[in-house]
Amino acid sequence: MSPESQRVLISLITSVLPVFILIIIYVFYCKICMFKRRKPAKVRELESGTNSEFITYRMDKFLNDIESEKPIRFTSHELMRATNNYSNTLGSGAFGSVYKGTSVDGSVVAVKVLRGGISDKRMEEQFMAEVGTIGRVHHFNLVRLIGFCVEKDTAALIYEYMSNGSLDKYLFGENNKSLAFEKLHEITVGTAKGIAYLHEECQERIIHYDIKPENILLDDDLHPKVSDFGLAKLCNREKSYITMTGLRGTPGYAAPELWMPFRVTHKCDVFSFGMLLFEIIGRRRNYDANLSESEEWFPRLVWIKFESENLEELINDCGIKYKDMDMVKRMARIAFLCVQYRPELRPMMSVVVKMLEGSMDIPNPTNPFQHLMEEDVPTIKVAQKEVSINVVSSLQVTESSIVSSSPEIDMDSIQN
């Protein structure tokens, strides 16, 4: 090699080698940062000094599988710091309490602490359902799960904070007239889009089972986000139905097939959404015992007015402005389609979205409550181990079954 060639080679090496070394150092630094930011659950558990013996084999496998997903596993000490020792309570219920907190990056979060931790198999199933479903999906109209905590005495879920609370306070509270109906319609469309995503766009179809106003949260701009996936279940797309192992849903919103020994599909969420539509139209609970017998169950009242072509009269009674009349009529017809007794007659949620937006014509609905008016209805028996439901005289309840000898509705359970 000539002296000139040697000089060129040396010059090339001295100019390229430092750049190459810097690239290696940068890549190594990035890997270290990623490792520190997201440590394996078992490492974090050792650092926090928790005892993992309480975790069942099923939970341990679940926690290892979820490591590849988005939700971050926090320690109880981190939650105490984030919530200032649980000093700001947003709400509480039978499940536990929700606290306002601040994450490390300064964003506001809602920390849902389950009462008694994961004390039994049912609580464990609901906890895994929540993390395993909403933790894997991302949509503008689904509440975002940021992380979770599971230790011996603590089980918690960390969500994005929804500053305007749940939809029910805008429908049934003192401020039930504070939202213009146009905004309620936007909330309806957004909610339908969130459910449609769960049913039709996820890798595995997700059935929510508990669509109701309390589970529709509103952000700063009143955009709706479906929440509370504690009853949710994944369903393989190749299998159009699932087998029920216990009662699910809330009476008054739950589809009829959830209370009977029938195959259950995602159409049970469509039914619940239809019941939600009625409550949005009336800005009242579907059942109100303080009203006359003809008005106490709102969905049937809406159908009677619709069938007699007096729906406008009812809409006026609900305090809805004339300019929103057509919008409300569309919503009522869609609600009738959603609550059809037979699941196969209910539309897909993506179709519901199009009908709500006005991009698809709405078929003429048939009477969805016809089965409640038939005289000869066979006795129905639903095998269940546990039943917590208020009943009327037409129902006989035993420890193992619900037997209905007439088509009357259990109004006490419909109330919520």
mmCIF file with all atom_site columns, C-alpha atoms in Angstrom, residues 168-281:
data_model
loop_
_atom_site.group_PDB
_atom_site.id
_atom_site.type_symbol
_atom_site.label_atom_id
_atom_site.label_alt_id
_atom_site.label_comp_id
_atom_site.label_asym_id
_atom_site.label_entity_id
_atom_site.label_seq_id
_atom_site.pdbx_PDB_ins_code
_atom_site.Cartn_x
_atom_site.Cartn_y
_atom_site.Cartn_z
_atom_site.occupancy
_atom_site.B_iso_or_equiv
_atom_site.pdbx_formal_charge
_atom_site.auth_seq_id
_atom_site.auth_comp_id
_atom_site.auth_asym_id
_atom_site.auth_atom_id
_atom_site.pdbx_PDB_model_num
ATOM 1   C CA . ASP A 1 168 ? -75.734 9.798   35.347 1.00 0.00 ? 168 ASP A CA 1
ATOM 2   C CA . LYS A 1 169 ? -75.357 13.069  37.261 1.00 0.00 ? 169 LYS A CA 1
ATOM 3   C CA . TYR A 1 170 ? -76.239 14.994  34.083 1.00 0.00 ? 170 TYR A CA 1
ATOM 4   C CA . LEU A 1 171 ? -79.310 12.828  33.470 1.00 0.00 ? 171 LEU A CA 1
ATOM 5   C CA . PHE A 1 172 ? -80.754 12.281  36.942 1.00 0.00 ? 172 PHE A CA 1
ATOM 6   C CA . GLY A 1 173 ? -79.154 14.857  39.229 1.00 0.00 ? 173 GLY A CA 1
ATOM 7   C CA . GLU A 1 174 ? -80.053 18.442  39.996 1.00 0.00 ? 174 GLU A CA 1
ATOM 8   C CA . ASN A 1 175 ? -78.205 19.543  36.852 1.00 0.00 ? 175 ASN A CA 1
ATOM 9   C CA . ASN A 1 176 ? -80.115 17.227  34.514 1.00 0.00 ? 176 ASN A CA 1
ATOM 10  C CA . LYS A 1 177 ? -80.996 20.156  32.243 1.00 0.00 ? 177 LYS A CA 1
ATOM 11  C CA . SER A 1 178 ? -77.486 21.651  32.207 1.00 0.00 ? 178 SER A CA 1
ATOM 12  C CA . LEU A 1 179 ? -76.434 19.913  28.983 1.00 0.00 ? 179 LEU A CA 1
ATOM 13  C CA . ALA A 1 180 ? -78.028 20.867  25.681 1.00 0.00 ? 180 ALA A CA 1
ATOM 14  C CA . PHE A 1 181 ? -79.547 17.905  23.877 1.00 0.00 ? 181 PHE A CA 1
ATOM 15  C CA . GLU A 1 182 ? -77.113 18.395  21.017 1.00 0.00 ? 182 GLU A CA 1
ATOM 16  C CA . LYS A 1 183 ? -74.271 17.728  23.471 1.00 0.00 ? 183 LYS A CA 1
ATOM 17  C CA . LEU A 1 184 ? -76.107 14.659  24.811 1.00 0.00 ? 184 LEU A CA 1
ATOM 18  C CA . HIS A 1 185 ? -76.366 13.414  21.240 1.00 0.00 ? 185 HIS A CA 1
ATOM 19  C CA . GLU A 1 186 ? -72.600 13.844  20.816 1.00 0.00 ? 186 GLU A CA 1
ATOM 20  C CA . ILE A 1 187 ? -72.073 11.872  24.024 1.00 0.00 ? 187 ILE A CA 1
ATOM 21  C CA . THR A 1 188 ? -74.362 9.157   22.665 1.00 0.00 ? 188 THR A CA 1
ATOM 22  C CA . VAL A 1 189 ? -72.406 8.894   19.408 1.00 0.00 ? 189 VAL A CA 1
ATOM 23  C CA . GLY A 1 190 ? -69.059 8.789   21.223 1.00 0.00 ? 190 GLY A CA 1
ATOM 24  C CA . THR A 1 191 ? -70.280 6.073   23.565 1.00 0.00 ? 191 THR A CA 1
ATOM 25  C CA . ALA A 1 192 ? -71.531 4.011   20.618 1.00 0.00 ? 192 ALA A CA 1
ATOM 26  C CA . LYS A 1 193 ? -68.134 4.375   18.910 1.00 0.00 ? 193 LYS A CA 1
ATOM 27  C CA . GLY A 1 194 ? -66.360 3.103   22.014 1.00 0.00 ? 194 GLY A CA 1
ATOM 28  C CA . ILE A 1 195 ? -68.583 0.019   22.235 1.00 0.00 ? 195 ILE A CA 1
ATOM 29  C CA . ALA A 1 196 ? -68.292 -0.595  18.481 1.00 0.00 ? 196 ALA A CA 1
ATOM 30  C CA . TYR A 1 197 ? -64.502 -0.598  18.850 1.00 0.00 ? 197 TYR A CA 1
ATOM 31  C CA . LEU A 1 198 ? -64.703 -3.227  21.591 1.00 0.00 ? 198 LEU A CA 1
ATOM 32  C CA . HIS A 1 199 ? -66.995 -5.431  19.517 1.00 0.00 ? 199 HIS A CA 1
ATOM 33  C CA . GLU A 1 200 ? -65.600 -5.066  16.027 1.00 0.00 ? 200 GLU A CA 1
ATOM 34  C CA . GLU A 1 201 ? -62.088 -3.611  15.941 1.00 0.00 ? 201 GLU A CA 1
ATOM 35  C CA . CYS A 1 202 ? -60.155 -5.354  18.713 1.00 0.00 ? 202 CYS A CA 1
ATOM 36  C CA . GLN A 1 203 ? -58.093 -8.466  17.998 1.00 0.00 ? 203 GLN A CA 1
ATOM 37  C CA . GLU A 1 204 ? -60.458 -10.335 20.293 1.00 0.00 ? 204 GLU A CA 1
ATOM 38  C CA . ARG A 1 205 ? -64.028 -9.116  20.669 1.00 0.00 ? 205 ARG A CA 1
ATOM 39  C CA . ILE A 1 206 ? -64.628 -7.601  24.115 1.00 0.00 ? 206 ILE A CA 1
ATOM 40  C CA . ILE A 1 207 ? -68.088 -7.825  25.683 1.00 0.00 ? 207 ILE A CA 1
ATOM 41  C CA . HIS A 1 208 ? -68.515 -5.167  28.371 1.00 0.00 ? 208 HIS A CA 1
ATOM 42  C CA . TYR A 1 209 ? -71.689 -6.501  30.073 1.00 0.00 ? 209 TYR A CA 1
ATOM 43  C CA . ASP A 1 210 ? -72.432 -3.371  32.109 1.00 0.00 ? 210 ASP A CA 1
ATOM 44  C CA . ILE A 1 211 ? -73.201 -0.398  29.858 1.00 0.00 ? 211 ILE A CA 1
ATOM 45  C CA . LYS A 1 212 ? -75.063 2.215   31.920 1.00 0.00 ? 212 LYS A CA 1
ATOM 46  C CA . PRO A 1 213 ? -74.800 5.978   32.650 1.00 0.00 ? 213 PRO A CA 1
ATOM 47  C CA . GLU A 1 214 ? -72.624 5.406   35.725 1.00 0.00 ? 214 GLU A CA 1
ATOM 48  C CA . ASN A 1 215 ? -69.999 3.750   33.511 1.00 0.00 ? 215 ASN A CA 1
ATOM 49  C CA . ILE A 1 216 ? -69.829 6.560   30.945 1.00 0.00 ? 216 ILE A CA 1
ATOM 50  C CA . LEU A 1 217 ? -67.232 9.084   32.136 1.00 0.00 ? 217 LEU A CA 1
ATOM 51  C CA . LEU A 1 218 ? -66.780 12.607  30.752 1.00 0.00 ? 218 LEU A CA 1
ATOM 52  C CA . ASP A 1 219 ? -63.475 14.451  30.309 1.00 0.00 ? 219 ASP A CA 1
ATOM 53  C CA . ASP A 1 220 ? -62.734 18.201  30.439 1.00 0.00 ? 220 ASP A CA 1
ATOM 54  C CA . ASP A 1 221 ? -64.541 18.745  27.126 1.00 0.00 ? 221 ASP A CA 1
ATOM 55  C CA . LEU A 1 222 ? -67.417 16.365  27.945 1.00 0.00 ? 222 LEU A CA 1
ATOM 56  C CA . HIS A 1 223 ? -66.142 13.689  25.577 1.00 0.00 ? 223 HIS A CA 1
ATOM 57  C CA . PRO A 1 224 ? -67.526 10.305  26.710 1.00 0.00 ? 224 PRO A CA 1
ATOM 58  C CA . LYS A 1 225 ? -65.323 7.376   27.657 1.00 0.00 ? 225 LYS A CA 1
ATOM 59  C CA . VAL A 1 226 ? -66.640 3.917   28.479 1.00 0.00 ? 226 VAL A CA 1
ATOM 60  C CA . SER A 1 227 ? -65.267 2.663   31.802 1.00 0.00 ? 227 SER A CA 1
ATOM 61  C CA . ASP A 1 228 ? -65.488 -0.135  34.379 1.00 0.00 ? 228 ASP A CA 1
ATOM 62  C CA . PHE A 1 229 ? -64.472 -3.351  32.637 1.00 0.00 ? 229 PHE A CA 1
ATOM 63  C CA . GLY A 1 230 ? -64.674 -5.496  35.764 1.00 0.00 ? 230 GLY A CA 1
ATOM 64  C CA . LEU A 1 231 ? -67.327 -7.724  34.162 1.00 0.00 ? 231 LEU A CA 1
ATOM 65  C CA . ALA A 1 232 ? -65.857 -7.670  30.656 1.00 0.00 ? 232 ALA A CA 1
ATOM 66  C CA . LYS A 1 233 ? -64.948 -10.841 28.833 1.00 0.00 ? 233 LYS A CA 1
ATOM 67  C CA . LEU A 1 234 ? -62.894 -11.615 25.736 1.00 0.00 ? 234 LEU A CA 1
ATOM 68  C CA . CYS A 1 235 ? -64.607 -13.584 22.989 1.00 0.00 ? 235 CYS A CA 1
ATOM 69  C CA . ASN A 1 236 ? -62.785 -15.250 20.093 1.00 0.00 ? 236 ASN A CA 1
ATOM 70  C CA . ARG A 1 237 ? -64.188 -13.920 16.810 1.00 0.00 ? 237 ARG A CA 1
ATOM 71  C CA . GLU A 1 238 ? -64.525 -17.457 15.457 1.00 0.00 ? 238 GLU A CA 1
ATOM 72  C CA . LYS A 1 239 ? -66.821 -18.254 18.384 1.00 0.00 ? 239 LYS A CA 1
ATOM 73  C CA . SER A 1 240 ? -69.897 -16.049 18.144 1.00 0.00 ? 240 SER A CA 1
ATOM 74  C CA . TYR A 1 241 ? -71.119 -16.736 21.667 1.00 0.00 ? 241 TYR A CA 1
ATOM 75  C CA . ILE A 1 242 ? -69.796 -17.408 25.164 1.00 0.00 ? 242 ILE A CA 1
ATOM 76  C CA . THR A 1 243 ? -70.926 -19.561 28.046 1.00 0.00 ? 243 THR A CA 1
ATOM 77  C CA . MET A 1 244 ? -72.144 -17.736 31.143 1.00 0.00 ? 244 MET A CA 1
ATOM 78  C CA . THR A 1 245 ? -70.915 -18.830 34.591 1.00 0.00 ? 245 THR A CA 1
ATOM 79  C CA . GLY A 1 246 ? -72.947 -16.360 36.686 1.00 0.00 ? 246 GLY A CA 1
ATOM 80  C CA . LEU A 1 247 ? -75.199 -13.335 36.607 1.00 0.00 ? 247 LEU A CA 1
ATOM 81  C CA . ARG A 1 248 ? -73.680 -10.274 34.934 1.00 0.00 ? 248 ARG A CA 1
ATOM 82  C CA . GLY A 1 249 ? -74.830 -6.734  34.324 1.00 0.00 ? 249 GLY A CA 1
ATOM 83  C CA . THR A 1 250 ? -77.174 -4.368  36.126 1.00 0.00 ? 250 THR A CA 1
ATOM 84  C CA . PRO A 1 251 ? -80.932 -5.077  36.319 1.00 0.00 ? 251 PRO A CA 1
ATOM 85  C CA . GLY A 1 252 ? -82.762 -2.621  34.104 1.00 0.00 ? 252 GLY A CA 1
ATOM 86  C CA . TYR A 1 253 ? -79.894 -2.508  31.591 1.00 0.00 ? 253 TYR A CA 1
ATOM 87  C CA . ALA A 1 254 ? -78.985 -6.202  31.296 1.00 0.00 ? 254 ALA A CA 1
ATOM 88  C CA . ALA A 1 255 ? -80.316 -8.057  28.250 1.00 0.00 ? 255 ALA A CA 1
ATOM 89  C CA . PRO A 1 256 ? -82.922 -10.819 28.841 1.00 0.00 ? 256 PRO A CA 1
ATOM 90  C CA . GLU A 1 257 ? -80.535 -13.580 27.747 1.00 0.00 ? 257 GLU A CA 1
ATOM 91  C CA . LEU A 1 258 ? -78.188 -12.737 30.635 1.00 0.00 ? 258 LEU A CA 1
ATOM 92  C CA . TRP A 1 259 ? -80.852 -13.990 33.043 1.00 0.00 ? 259 TRP A CA 1
ATOM 93  C CA . MET A 1 260 ? -81.714 -17.132 31.079 1.00 0.00 ? 260 MET A CA 1
ATOM 94  C CA . PRO A 1 261 ? -79.913 -20.340 30.051 1.00 0.00 ? 261 PRO A CA 1
ATOM 95  C CA . PHE A 1 262 ? -79.275 -18.995 26.553 1.00 0.00 ? 262 PHE A CA 1
ATOM 96  C CA . ARG A 1 263 ? -76.077 -18.399 24.606 1.00 0.00 ? 263 ARG A CA 1
ATOM 97  C CA . VAL A 1 264 ? -74.805 -14.873 25.124 1.00 0.00 ? 264 VAL A CA 1
ATOM 98  C CA . THR A 1 265 ? -73.226 -12.694 22.434 1.00 0.00 ? 265 THR A CA 1
ATOM 99  C CA . HIS A 1 266 ? -71.973 -9.120  22.164 1.00 0.00 ? 266 HIS A CA 1
ATOM 100 C CA . LYS A 1 267 ? -75.561 -8.135  21.354 1.00 0.00 ? 267 LYS A CA 1
ATOM 101 C CA . CYS A 1 268 ? -76.217 -7.959  25.118 1.00 0.00 ? 268 CYS A CA 1
ATOM 102 C CA . ASP A 1 269 ? -74.205 -4.692  25.097 1.00 0.00 ? 269 ASP A CA 1
ATOM 103 C CA . VAL A 1 270 ? -76.415 -3.414  22.278 1.00 0.00 ? 270 VAL A CA 1
ATOM 104 C CA . PHE A 1 271 ? -79.482 -4.008  24.452 1.00 0.00 ? 271 PHE A CA 1
ATOM 105 C CA . SER A 1 272 ? -77.913 -2.091  27.362 1.00 0.00 ? 272 SER A CA 1
ATOM 106 C CA . PHE A 1 273 ? -77.030 0.774   25.033 1.00 0.00 ? 273 PHE A CA 1
ATOM 107 C CA . GLY A 1 274 ? -80.664 0.919   23.899 1.00 0.00 ? 274 GLY A CA 1
ATOM 108 C CA . MET A 1 275 ? -81.811 1.229   27.509 1.00 0.00 ? 275 MET A CA 1
ATOM 109 C CA . LEU A 1 276 ? -79.253 4.002   27.958 1.00 0.00 ? 276 LEU A CA 1
ATOM 110 C CA . LEU A 1 277 ? -80.744 5.826   24.951 1.00 0.00 ? 277 LEU A CA 1
ATOM 111 C CA . PHE A 1 278 ? -84.179 5.882   26.591 1.00 0.00 ? 278 PHE A CA 1
ATOM 112 C CA . GLU A 1 279 ? -82.728 7.465   29.725 1.00 0.00 ? 279 GLU A CA 1
ATOM 113 C CA . ILE A 1 280 ? -80.901 10.091  27.670 1.00 0.00 ? 280 ILE A CA 1
ATOM 114 C CA . ILE A 1 281 ? -84.132 10.978  25.856 1.00 0.00 ? 281 ILE A CA 1
#
